[in-house]
């Protein structure tokens, strides 16, 4: 529960700046590394699909640690948890920038996600603490802006730092801001009251093991031939065991980690399903596009960041419009419109080829961000519409976990399907390139490929691989489009505000 904290106007402004910077840093690190992935590949001696771990390890660790944030802040004090989180996040950012191998990077990113998980929810709580109740609307508006700045700045800032300095500065950029935030919180932020609260350690451990096991299966399965590998079989056994332990324990525990009543609310569980699938789309496209733009079309990394930034502006525009006019429409209709708009933008991306003008990429990205914004805000309203107020804080943590978990799954699946698609398409295209195909003899190919010398054959193979990679990217975009279209009937499961239900304030 929020407790009003009295601060001088100057101290209040400084603490507001500090918590907004902390939220921006955490959200920034979700997307800032995307455009730097191709540059990390050589430095870390990793394949393109292995680099998915750089993104998913951070997201999964952050998702797992989001749920116990409320208990930790109540048990040990909000200030103490925030200070430890920002100090750990800053230190692990340094470790990420100094990593010299893929294993070092993954371990550092996991730690960064674990420490950073508390920054966004605690920054929101602190903003409510330091502002009187009548100013909570303005405080949440400022907090929402800080949440949106991260994804907007991420690609552009990441591209600039990678192009003119090094991909390592994508992580080093957190250091000065982390020190400033830490100094302000230590100096000006008073401690909140602590409370003794039971913690279901077994439930949390089982849920964390379940999530981590699924991620390991997706990230390792492609390299180990899935169920033919003893390692993957072991992970499957762990996942099933963790799920069984969690379900049985939750039904018998006096104070389960997640209150079962939350999942009995139809609107909330439907909204969770929406957020999981939206999470699949949200980060997967942002993870694929930088590689597509750099490796296929040859855009410089800074241009890639600039081209991807309008996606965030599209989301901001939709949120602005919803803030002005959203209450005039049924939230379910807005969600339906947002899904259609997102699917349309993905259908345009399916028409990409080996070179696409920058304005087309910008417009499709803007449209996709605009459509997703129309899904997020009304869906958040509908999720808490019929939920008891006492469950809101716990439900918000679960909502965040499902979104992050969906994003992590989406990135992993997208990279796995891309890797398999490149192999399949390369094989299909190569089998049609022979001197004996009379309908298309080698004389139809450019002169540079007609030489029997090794150099000519290598160039020919590179072009085949480029074409195969393009097809694999487009197949990923097509799958995402069908996922969004498949979500449309789910809107009918949502209960709208026109029903005779008590509509509590949105958390």
Short mmCIF file of N, CA, C and O in Angstrom, two decimals, residues 208-335:
data_model
loop_
_atom_site.label_atom_id
_atom_site.label_comp_id
_atom_site.label_asym_id
_atom_site.label_seq_id
_atom_site.Cartn_x
_atom_site.Cartn_y
_atom_site.Cartn_z
N UNK A 208 9.32 -20.14 -11.32
CA UNK A 208 10.54 -19.67 -11.97
C UNK A 208 11.21 -20.80 -12.76
O UNK A 208 11.70 -20.59 -13.87
N UNK A 209 11.23 -22.00 -12.18
CA UNK A 209 11.85 -23.15 -12.86
C UNK A 209 11.06 -23.51 -14.11
O UNK A 209 11.65 -23.87 -15.15
N UNK A 210 9.75 -23.41 -14.04
CA UNK A 210 8.89 -23.69 -15.20
C UNK A 210 9.21 -22.72 -16.35
O UNK A 210 9.40 -23.13 -17.50
N UNK A 211 9.29 -21.44 -16.04
CA UNK A 211 9.55 -20.42 -17.07
C UNK A 211 10.95 -20.59 -17.64
O UNK A 211 11.14 -20.57 -18.87
N UNK A 212 11.95 -20.76 -16.78
CA UNK A 212 13.32 -20.91 -17.25
C UNK A 212 13.49 -22.17 -18.09
O UNK A 212 14.21 -22.18 -19.09
N UNK A 213 12.79 -23.27 -17.70
CA UNK A 213 12.90 -24.52 -18.45
C UNK A 213 12.36 -24.39 -19.86
O UNK A 213 12.96 -24.89 -20.82
N UNK A 214 11.21 -23.74 -20.01
CA UNK A 214 10.65 -23.54 -21.34
C UNK A 214 11.60 -22.73 -22.21
O UNK A 214 11.82 -23.03 -23.39
N UNK A 215 12.19 -21.68 -21.61
CA UNK A 215 13.12 -20.86 -22.38
C UNK A 215 14.34 -21.65 -22.83
O UNK A 215 14.82 -21.52 -23.97
N UNK A 216 14.87 -22.49 -21.96
CA UNK A 216 16.02 -23.32 -22.31
C UNK A 216 15.67 -24.30 -23.43
O UNK A 216 16.49 -24.54 -24.33
N UNK A 217 14.48 -24.87 -23.39
CA UNK A 217 14.07 -25.79 -24.45
C UNK A 217 14.05 -25.09 -25.80
O UNK A 217 14.56 -25.60 -26.81
N UNK A 218 13.49 -23.88 -25.83
CA UNK A 218 13.39 -23.15 -27.09
C UNK A 218 14.74 -22.68 -27.60
O UNK A 218 15.01 -22.70 -28.81
N UNK A 219 15.61 -22.24 -26.70
CA UNK A 219 16.90 -21.70 -27.11
C UNK A 219 17.91 -22.79 -27.46
O UNK A 219 18.79 -22.59 -28.30
N UNK A 220 17.82 -23.94 -26.79
CA UNK A 220 18.80 -25.01 -27.01
C UNK A 220 18.31 -26.09 -27.96
O UNK A 220 19.10 -26.83 -28.54
N UNK A 221 16.99 -26.22 -28.11
CA UNK A 221 16.44 -27.32 -28.89
C UNK A 221 16.92 -27.36 -30.33
O UNK A 221 17.20 -28.44 -30.87
N UNK A 222 17.02 -26.19 -30.96
CA UNK A 222 17.42 -26.14 -32.36
C UNK A 222 18.83 -26.69 -32.56
O UNK A 222 19.12 -27.35 -33.56
N UNK A 223 19.72 -26.45 -31.61
CA UNK A 223 21.11 -26.90 -31.74
C UNK A 223 21.27 -28.38 -31.37
O UNK A 223 22.24 -29.02 -31.79
N UNK A 224 20.35 -28.90 -30.57
CA UNK A 224 20.51 -30.26 -30.04
C UNK A 224 19.53 -31.26 -30.63
O UNK A 224 19.39 -32.38 -30.13
N UNK A 225 18.85 -30.86 -31.71
CA UNK A 225 17.91 -31.75 -32.39
C UNK A 225 16.75 -32.15 -31.48
O UNK A 225 16.29 -33.29 -31.48
N UNK A 226 16.29 -31.21 -30.70
CA UNK A 226 15.09 -31.32 -29.90
C UNK A 226 15.05 -32.58 -29.03
O UNK A 226 15.99 -32.85 -28.32
N UNK A 227 13.98 -33.38 -29.13
CA UNK A 227 13.80 -34.49 -28.20
C UNK A 227 14.77 -35.65 -28.42
O UNK A 227 14.79 -36.60 -27.64
N UNK A 228 15.57 -35.61 -29.47
CA UNK A 228 16.61 -36.62 -29.64
C UNK A 228 17.77 -36.39 -28.69
O UNK A 228 18.67 -37.24 -28.58
N UNK A 229 17.78 -35.24 -28.02
CA UNK A 229 18.86 -34.89 -27.09
C UNK A 229 18.45 -35.20 -25.66
O UNK A 229 17.33 -34.87 -25.23
N UNK A 230 19.35 -35.79 -24.89
CA UNK A 230 19.09 -36.06 -23.48
C UNK A 230 18.93 -34.76 -22.70
O UNK A 230 18.15 -34.69 -21.74
N UNK A 231 19.66 -33.71 -23.11
CA UNK A 231 19.55 -32.43 -22.42
C UNK A 231 18.15 -31.85 -22.55
O UNK A 231 17.57 -31.38 -21.56
N UNK A 232 17.58 -31.90 -23.75
CA UNK A 232 16.23 -31.38 -23.96
C UNK A 232 15.21 -32.24 -23.23
O UNK A 232 14.23 -31.73 -22.66
N UNK A 233 15.42 -33.56 -23.22
CA UNK A 233 14.53 -34.44 -22.47
C UNK A 233 14.55 -34.09 -20.98
O UNK A 233 13.51 -34.10 -20.31
N UNK A 234 15.74 -33.76 -20.47
CA UNK A 234 15.87 -33.36 -19.07
C UNK A 234 15.10 -32.07 -18.80
O UNK A 234 14.38 -31.95 -17.80
N UNK A 235 15.25 -31.10 -19.71
CA UNK A 235 14.53 -29.83 -19.53
C UNK A 235 13.02 -30.05 -19.55
O UNK A 235 12.28 -29.42 -18.78
N UNK A 236 12.55 -30.93 -20.43
CA UNK A 236 11.12 -31.22 -20.49
C UNK A 236 10.63 -31.83 -19.18
O UNK A 236 9.54 -31.49 -18.68
N UNK A 237 11.43 -32.73 -18.62
CA UNK A 237 11.07 -33.35 -17.35
C UNK A 237 11.01 -32.31 -16.24
O UNK A 237 10.11 -32.33 -15.39
N UNK A 238 11.97 -31.37 -16.25
CA UNK A 238 11.99 -30.31 -15.25
C UNK A 238 10.75 -29.43 -15.38
O UNK A 238 10.12 -29.07 -14.37
N UNK A 239 10.40 -29.07 -16.61
CA UNK A 239 9.24 -28.21 -16.84
C UNK A 239 7.96 -28.88 -16.34
O UNK A 239 7.14 -28.27 -15.63
N UNK A 240 7.76 -30.15 -16.71
CA UNK A 240 6.55 -30.86 -16.29
C UNK A 240 6.51 -31.04 -14.78
O UNK A 240 5.45 -30.89 -14.15
N UNK A 241 7.66 -31.34 -14.19
CA UNK A 241 7.71 -31.51 -12.73
C UNK A 241 7.41 -30.21 -12.01
O UNK A 241 6.66 -30.18 -11.03
N UNK A 242 8.02 -29.10 -12.50
CA UNK A 242 7.79 -27.79 -11.88
C UNK A 242 6.32 -27.39 -11.98
O UNK A 242 5.75 -26.85 -11.03
N UNK A 243 5.71 -27.65 -13.14
CA UNK A 243 4.30 -27.32 -13.31
C UNK A 243 3.43 -28.14 -12.35
O UNK A 243 2.51 -27.61 -11.73
N UNK A 244 3.73 -29.43 -12.23
CA UNK A 244 2.96 -30.30 -11.33
C UNK A 244 3.10 -29.84 -9.88
O UNK A 244 2.12 -29.73 -9.15
N UNK A 245 4.34 -29.53 -9.47
CA UNK A 245 4.58 -29.07 -8.10
C UNK A 245 3.83 -27.76 -7.85
O UNK A 245 3.18 -27.58 -6.80
N UNK A 246 3.88 -26.84 -8.82
CA UNK A 246 3.23 -25.54 -8.62
C UNK A 246 1.71 -25.69 -8.50
O UNK A 246 1.09 -25.10 -7.61
N UNK A 247 1.11 -26.50 -9.38
CA UNK A 247 -0.35 -26.66 -9.35
C UNK A 247 -0.80 -27.31 -8.05
O UNK A 247 -1.73 -26.84 -7.38
N UNK A 248 -0.14 -28.41 -7.67
CA UNK A 248 -0.52 -29.12 -6.45
C UNK A 248 -0.29 -28.24 -5.21
O UNK A 248 -1.14 -28.15 -4.31
N UNK A 249 0.86 -27.58 -5.18
CA UNK A 249 1.18 -26.73 -4.02
C UNK A 249 0.21 -25.56 -3.91
O UNK A 249 -0.22 -25.21 -2.79
N UNK A 250 -0.15 -24.95 -5.04
CA UNK A 250 -1.05 -23.80 -5.01
C UNK A 250 -2.43 -24.19 -4.48
O UNK A 250 -3.09 -23.41 -3.78
N UNK A 251 -2.87 -25.40 -4.79
CA UNK A 251 -4.19 -25.86 -4.34
C UNK A 251 -4.22 -26.20 -2.85
O UNK A 251 -5.29 -26.28 -2.25
N UNK A 252 -3.05 -26.43 -2.26
CA UNK A 252 -3.01 -26.86 -0.86
C UNK A 252 -2.38 -25.84 0.09
O UNK A 252 -2.58 -25.93 1.30
N UNK A 253 -1.62 -24.87 -0.46
CA UNK A 253 -0.91 -23.92 0.39
C UNK A 253 -1.87 -22.91 1.02
O UNK A 253 -2.88 -22.51 0.40
N UNK A 254 -1.56 -22.49 2.23
CA UNK A 254 -2.39 -21.51 2.92
C UNK A 254 -2.22 -20.13 2.29
O UNK A 254 -3.18 -19.36 2.16
N UNK A 255 -0.98 -19.79 1.93
CA UNK A 255 -0.69 -18.51 1.29
C UNK A 255 0.07 -18.76 -0.01
O UNK A 255 1.30 -18.62 -0.07
N UNK A 256 -0.63 -19.16 -1.09
CA UNK A 256 0.07 -19.48 -2.35
C UNK A 256 0.70 -18.24 -2.96
O UNK A 256 0.29 -17.11 -2.68
N UNK A 257 1.72 -18.49 -3.80
CA UNK A 257 2.45 -17.38 -4.40
C UNK A 257 1.54 -16.50 -5.25
O UNK A 257 1.61 -15.28 -5.21
N UNK A 258 0.67 -17.11 -6.05
CA UNK A 258 -0.34 -16.39 -6.82
C UNK A 258 -1.72 -16.78 -6.31
O UNK A 258 -2.04 -17.96 -6.19
N UNK A 259 -2.53 -15.79 -6.02
CA UNK A 259 -3.88 -16.06 -5.52
C UNK A 259 -4.73 -16.70 -6.61
O UNK A 259 -4.90 -16.11 -7.69
N UNK A 260 -5.27 -17.90 -6.38
CA UNK A 260 -6.06 -18.58 -7.43
C UNK A 260 -7.26 -17.77 -7.91
O UNK A 260 -7.67 -17.91 -9.07
N UNK A 261 -7.81 -16.92 -7.05
CA UNK A 261 -8.99 -16.14 -7.43
C UNK A 261 -8.70 -15.23 -8.63
O UNK A 261 -9.61 -14.92 -9.41
N UNK A 262 -7.46 -14.81 -8.79
CA UNK A 262 -7.10 -13.94 -9.92
C UNK A 262 -7.36 -14.64 -11.24
O UNK A 262 -7.91 -14.06 -12.18
N UNK A 263 -6.97 -15.90 -11.32
CA UNK A 263 -7.10 -16.64 -12.58
C UNK A 263 -8.51 -17.11 -12.83
O UNK A 263 -8.79 -17.66 -13.91
N UNK A 264 -9.42 -16.94 -11.87
CA UNK A 264 -10.82 -17.29 -12.09
C UNK A 264 -11.62 -16.13 -12.69
O UNK A 264 -12.80 -16.29 -13.02
N UNK A 265 -10.98 -14.98 -12.81
CA UNK A 265 -11.62 -13.82 -13.43
C UNK A 265 -11.48 -13.93 -14.96
O UNK A 265 -10.37 -13.90 -15.48
N UNK A 266 -12.60 -14.05 -15.67
CA UNK A 266 -12.55 -14.30 -17.11
C UNK A 266 -11.88 -13.18 -17.88
O UNK A 266 -11.07 -13.42 -18.78
N UNK A 267 -12.20 -11.94 -17.54
CA UNK A 267 -11.59 -10.82 -18.26
C UNK A 267 -10.08 -10.82 -18.08
O UNK A 267 -9.33 -10.59 -19.03
N UNK A 268 -9.65 -11.05 -16.85
CA UNK A 268 -8.22 -10.99 -16.59
C UNK A 268 -7.47 -12.13 -17.29
O UNK A 268 -6.41 -11.91 -17.89
N UNK A 269 -8.00 -13.35 -17.22
CA UNK A 269 -7.31 -14.47 -17.87
C UNK A 269 -7.30 -14.30 -19.39
O UNK A 269 -6.31 -14.64 -20.05
N UNK A 270 -8.39 -13.77 -19.96
CA UNK A 270 -8.41 -13.51 -21.40
C UNK A 270 -7.39 -12.43 -21.77
O UNK A 270 -6.68 -12.54 -22.78
N UNK A 271 -7.32 -11.39 -20.93
CA UNK A 271 -6.33 -10.34 -21.16
C UNK A 271 -4.91 -10.89 -21.07
O UNK A 271 -4.02 -10.47 -21.82
N UNK A 272 -4.68 -11.83 -20.14
CA UNK A 272 -3.36 -12.47 -20.04
C UNK A 272 -3.02 -13.21 -21.34
O UNK A 272 -1.88 -13.13 -21.82
N UNK A 273 -4.00 -13.93 -21.90
CA UNK A 273 -3.76 -14.63 -23.16
C UNK A 273 -3.43 -13.64 -24.27
O UNK A 273 -2.50 -13.86 -25.07
N UNK A 274 -4.17 -12.52 -24.31
CA UNK A 274 -3.87 -11.47 -25.28
C UNK A 274 -2.44 -10.97 -25.12
O UNK A 274 -1.70 -10.83 -26.10
N UNK A 275 -2.05 -10.67 -23.88
CA UNK A 275 -0.74 -10.09 -23.64
C UNK A 275 0.37 -11.06 -24.00
O UNK A 275 1.44 -10.66 -24.47
N UNK A 276 0.14 -12.35 -23.79
CA UNK A 276 1.15 -13.33 -24.16
C UNK A 276 1.39 -13.32 -25.67
O UNK A 276 2.53 -13.24 -26.13
N UNK A 277 0.30 -13.35 -26.44
CA UNK A 277 0.46 -13.39 -27.90
C UNK A 277 0.94 -12.05 -28.46
O UNK A 277 1.69 -12.02 -29.43
N UNK A 278 0.49 -10.95 -27.85
CA UNK A 278 1.01 -9.65 -28.27
C UNK A 278 2.50 -9.56 -27.97
O UNK A 278 3.29 -9.00 -28.73
N UNK A 279 2.90 -10.14 -26.81
CA UNK A 279 4.31 -10.19 -26.49
C UNK A 279 5.12 -10.93 -27.54
O UNK A 279 6.27 -10.57 -27.84
N UNK A 280 4.51 -11.99 -28.12
CA UNK A 280 5.19 -12.73 -29.19
C UNK A 280 5.55 -11.81 -30.36
O UNK A 280 6.61 -11.94 -30.97
N UNK A 281 4.63 -10.88 -30.67
CA UNK A 281 4.82 -10.00 -31.82
C UNK A 281 5.70 -8.81 -31.46
O UNK A 281 6.53 -8.36 -32.25
N UNK A 282 5.53 -8.30 -30.24
CA UNK A 282 6.10 -7.02 -29.84
C UNK A 282 7.61 -6.96 -30.04
O UNK A 282 8.13 -6.06 -30.70
N UNK A 283 8.34 -7.91 -29.48
CA UNK A 283 9.80 -7.85 -29.52
C UNK A 283 10.39 -8.67 -30.65
O UNK A 283 11.53 -8.42 -31.07
N UNK A 284 9.65 -9.66 -31.16
CA UNK A 284 10.19 -10.51 -32.22
C UNK A 284 10.49 -9.69 -33.48
O UNK A 284 11.55 -9.85 -34.10
N UNK A 285 9.56 -8.81 -33.85
CA UNK A 285 9.81 -7.98 -35.04
C UNK A 285 10.98 -7.04 -34.81
O UNK A 285 11.79 -6.81 -35.72
N UNK A 286 11.09 -6.49 -33.59
CA UNK A 286 12.21 -5.59 -33.29
C UNK A 286 13.54 -6.33 -33.24
O UNK A 286 14.60 -5.74 -33.44
N UNK A 287 13.51 -7.63 -32.95
CA UNK A 287 14.74 -8.42 -32.94
C UNK A 287 15.16 -8.82 -34.34
O UNK A 287 16.35 -8.92 -34.64
N UNK A 288 14.18 -9.06 -35.24
CA UNK A 288 14.49 -9.51 -36.59
C UNK A 288 14.87 -8.36 -37.52
O UNK A 288 15.76 -8.50 -38.36
N UNK A 289 14.18 -7.23 -37.39
CA UNK A 289 14.37 -6.14 -38.35
C UNK A 289 15.80 -5.59 -38.40
O UNK A 289 16.30 -5.31 -39.50
N UNK A 290 16.50 -5.37 -37.27
CA UNK A 290 17.87 -4.86 -37.39
C UNK A 290 18.78 -5.77 -38.21
O UNK A 290 19.57 -5.27 -39.04
N UNK A 291 18.69 -7.07 -38.02
CA UNK A 291 19.49 -8.00 -38.82
C UNK A 291 19.07 -7.96 -40.29
O UNK A 291 19.92 -8.01 -41.18
N UNK A 292 17.78 -7.87 -40.53
CA UNK A 292 17.28 -7.81 -41.90
C UNK A 292 17.80 -6.56 -42.61
O UNK A 292 18.28 -6.62 -43.76
N UNK A 293 17.72 -5.42 -41.93
CA UNK A 293 18.13 -4.17 -42.55
C UNK A 293 19.64 -4.10 -42.78
O UNK A 293 20.11 -3.57 -43.79
N UNK A 294 20.42 -4.64 -41.84
CA UNK A 294 21.88 -4.57 -41.97
C UNK A 294 22.43 -5.66 -42.88
O UNK A 294 23.27 -5.39 -43.75
N UNK A 295 21.99 -6.90 -42.67
CA UNK A 295 22.59 -8.02 -43.39
C UNK A 295 22.05 -8.19 -44.80
O UNK A 295 22.77 -8.64 -45.69
N UNK A 296 20.78 -7.88 -45.02
CA UNK A 296 20.17 -8.07 -46.33
C UNK A 296 20.26 -6.80 -47.18
O UNK A 296 20.65 -6.84 -48.34
N UNK A 297 19.91 -5.67 -46.59
CA UNK A 297 19.84 -4.43 -47.36
C UNK A 297 21.04 -3.52 -47.17
O UNK A 297 21.17 -2.52 -47.84
N UNK A 298 21.93 -3.86 -46.23
CA UNK A 298 23.17 -3.12 -46.10
C UNK A 298 23.05 -1.74 -45.49
O UNK A 298 23.93 -0.89 -45.70
N UNK A 299 22.01 -1.47 -44.69
CA UNK A 299 21.89 -0.17 -44.03
C UNK A 299 22.94 -0.03 -42.93
O UNK A 299 23.20 -0.99 -42.20
N UNK A 300 23.56 1.14 -42.79
CA UNK A 300 24.45 1.36 -41.63
C UNK A 300 23.66 1.26 -40.33
O UNK A 300 22.45 1.51 -40.30
N UNK A 301 24.34 0.91 -39.26
CA UNK A 301 23.65 0.64 -38.00
C UNK A 301 22.94 1.87 -37.46
O UNK A 301 21.85 1.76 -36.88
N UNK A 302 23.51 3.06 -37.65
CA UNK A 302 22.84 4.27 -37.17
C UNK A 302 21.54 4.52 -37.93
O UNK A 302 20.52 4.90 -37.35
N UNK A 303 21.56 4.28 -39.25
CA UNK A 303 20.35 4.43 -40.05
C UNK A 303 19.28 3.44 -39.61
O UNK A 303 18.08 3.75 -39.62
N UNK A 304 19.70 2.23 -39.23
CA UNK A 304 18.75 1.22 -38.76
C UNK A 304 18.01 1.73 -37.53
O UNK A 304 16.79 1.63 -37.42
N UNK A 305 18.76 2.30 -36.57
CA UNK A 305 18.14 2.83 -35.37
C UNK A 305 17.16 3.94 -35.67
O UNK A 305 16.07 4.02 -35.08
N UNK A 306 17.52 4.82 -36.60
CA UNK A 306 16.64 5.93 -36.98
C UNK A 306 15.38 5.43 -37.67
O UNK A 306 14.27 5.93 -37.43
N UNK A 307 15.54 4.42 -38.52
CA UNK A 307 14.40 3.88 -39.26
C UNK A 307 13.41 3.18 -38.33
O UNK A 307 12.19 3.24 -38.54
N UNK A 308 13.90 2.55 -37.28
CA UNK A 308 13.03 1.80 -36.37
C UNK A 308 12.36 2.67 -35.31
O UNK A 308 11.37 2.26 -34.71
N UNK A 309 12.89 3.86 -35.08
CA UNK A 309 12.35 4.71 -34.01
C UNK A 309 10.88 5.09 -34.20
O UNK A 309 10.14 5.16 -33.22
N UNK A 310 10.39 5.37 -35.43
CA UNK A 310 8.98 5.78 -35.58
C UNK A 310 7.97 4.77 -35.06
O UNK A 310 6.83 5.13 -34.80
N UNK A 311 8.35 3.53 -34.89
CA UNK A 311 7.44 2.54 -34.30
C UNK A 311 6.98 3.01 -32.92
O UNK A 311 5.81 2.93 -32.57
N UNK A 312 7.93 3.53 -32.12
CA UNK A 312 7.59 4.04 -30.80
C UNK A 312 6.72 5.27 -30.87
O UNK A 312 5.81 5.45 -30.04
N UNK A 313 6.97 6.13 -31.85
CA UNK A 313 6.14 7.33 -32.00
C UNK A 313 4.70 6.96 -32.38
O UNK A 313 3.75 7.63 -31.98
N UNK A 314 4.53 5.88 -33.15
CA UNK A 314 3.19 5.41 -33.46
C UNK A 314 2.43 5.00 -32.22
O UNK A 314 1.25 5.31 -32.06
N UNK A 315 3.13 4.31 -31.31
CA UNK A 315 2.50 3.90 -30.05
C UNK A 315 2.13 5.12 -29.21
O UNK A 315 1.05 5.17 -28.60
N UNK A 316 3.01 6.11 -29.16
CA UNK A 316 2.73 7.33 -28.39
C UNK A 316 1.51 8.06 -28.94
O UNK A 316 0.67 8.56 -28.19
N UNK A 317 1.41 8.12 -30.28
CA UNK A 317 0.27 8.80 -30.89
C UNK A 317 -1.04 8.10 -30.54
O UNK A 317 -2.04 8.75 -30.19
N UNK A 318 -1.04 6.76 -30.61
CA UNK A 318 -2.26 6.04 -30.29
C UNK A 318 -2.64 6.22 -28.82
O UNK A 318 -3.83 6.36 -28.50
N UNK A 319 -1.66 6.26 -27.93
CA UNK A 319 -1.95 6.48 -26.51
C UNK A 319 -2.49 7.89 -26.27
O UNK A 319 -3.37 8.09 -25.44
N UNK A 320 -1.97 8.87 -27.00
CA UNK A 320 -2.47 10.23 -26.89
C UNK A 320 -3.93 10.30 -27.33
O UNK A 320 -4.78 10.90 -26.66
N UNK A 321 -4.25 9.67 -28.46
CA UNK A 321 -5.62 9.68 -28.97
C UNK A 321 -6.56 8.95 -28.02
O UNK A 321 -7.70 9.39 -27.80
N UNK A 322 -6.09 7.84 -27.46
CA UNK A 322 -6.92 7.10 -26.52
C UNK A 322 -7.18 7.91 -25.25
O UNK A 322 -8.26 7.85 -24.66
N UNK A 323 -6.16 8.68 -24.82
CA UNK A 323 -6.35 9.53 -23.65
C UNK A 323 -7.39 10.61 -23.88
O UNK A 323 -8.12 11.00 -22.96
N UNK A 324 -7.48 11.09 -25.13
CA UNK A 324 -8.44 12.16 -25.45
C UNK A 324 -9.84 11.63 -25.74
O UNK A 324 -10.85 12.20 -25.31
N UNK A 325 -9.90 10.54 -26.53
CA UNK A 325 -11.20 10.11 -27.05
C UNK A 325 -11.54 8.65 -26.72
O UNK A 325 -12.62 8.18 -27.11
N UNK A 326 -10.66 7.95 -26.01
CA UNK A 326 -10.87 6.52 -25.79
C UNK A 326 -12.13 6.18 -25.03
O UNK A 326 -12.77 5.15 -25.28
N UNK A 327 -12.54 7.07 -24.10
CA UNK A 327 -13.71 6.76 -23.28
C UNK A 327 -15.02 6.84 -24.05
O UNK A 327 -16.09 6.48 -23.53
N UNK A 328 -14.97 7.28 -25.31
CA UNK A 328 -16.19 7.37 -26.12
C UNK A 328 -16.50 6.05 -26.84
O UNK A 328 -17.55 5.93 -27.47
N UNK A 329 -15.58 5.10 -26.79
CA UNK A 329 -15.74 3.86 -27.53
C UNK A 329 -15.65 2.65 -26.60
O UNK A 329 -15.05 2.72 -25.53
N UNK A 330 -16.25 1.56 -27.04
CA UNK A 330 -16.15 0.30 -26.31
C UNK A 330 -14.70 -0.18 -26.38
O UNK A 330 -14.13 -0.27 -27.49
N UNK A 331 -14.05 -0.46 -25.24
CA UNK A 331 -12.65 -0.90 -25.27
C UNK A 331 -12.43 -2.13 -26.15
O UNK A 331 -11.37 -2.28 -26.76
N UNK A 332 -13.42 -3.02 -26.24
CA UNK A 332 -13.28 -4.22 -27.07
C UNK A 332 -13.18 -3.85 -28.54
O UNK A 332 -12.43 -4.47 -29.31
N UNK A 333 -13.94 -2.82 -28.96
CA UNK A 333 -13.86 -2.36 -30.35
C UNK A 333 -12.48 -1.77 -30.64
O UNK A 333 -11.93 -1.96 -31.74
N UNK A 334 -11.91 -1.07 -29.66
CA UNK A 334 -10.58 -0.49 -29.84
C UNK A 334 -9.52 -1.59 -29.96
O UNK A 334 -8.60 -1.49 -30.78
N UNK A 335 -9.65 -2.64 -29.13
CA UNK A 335 -8.72 -3.77 -29.22
C UNK A 335 -8.83 -4.43 -30.59
O UNK A 335 -7.81 -4.75 -31.23
#
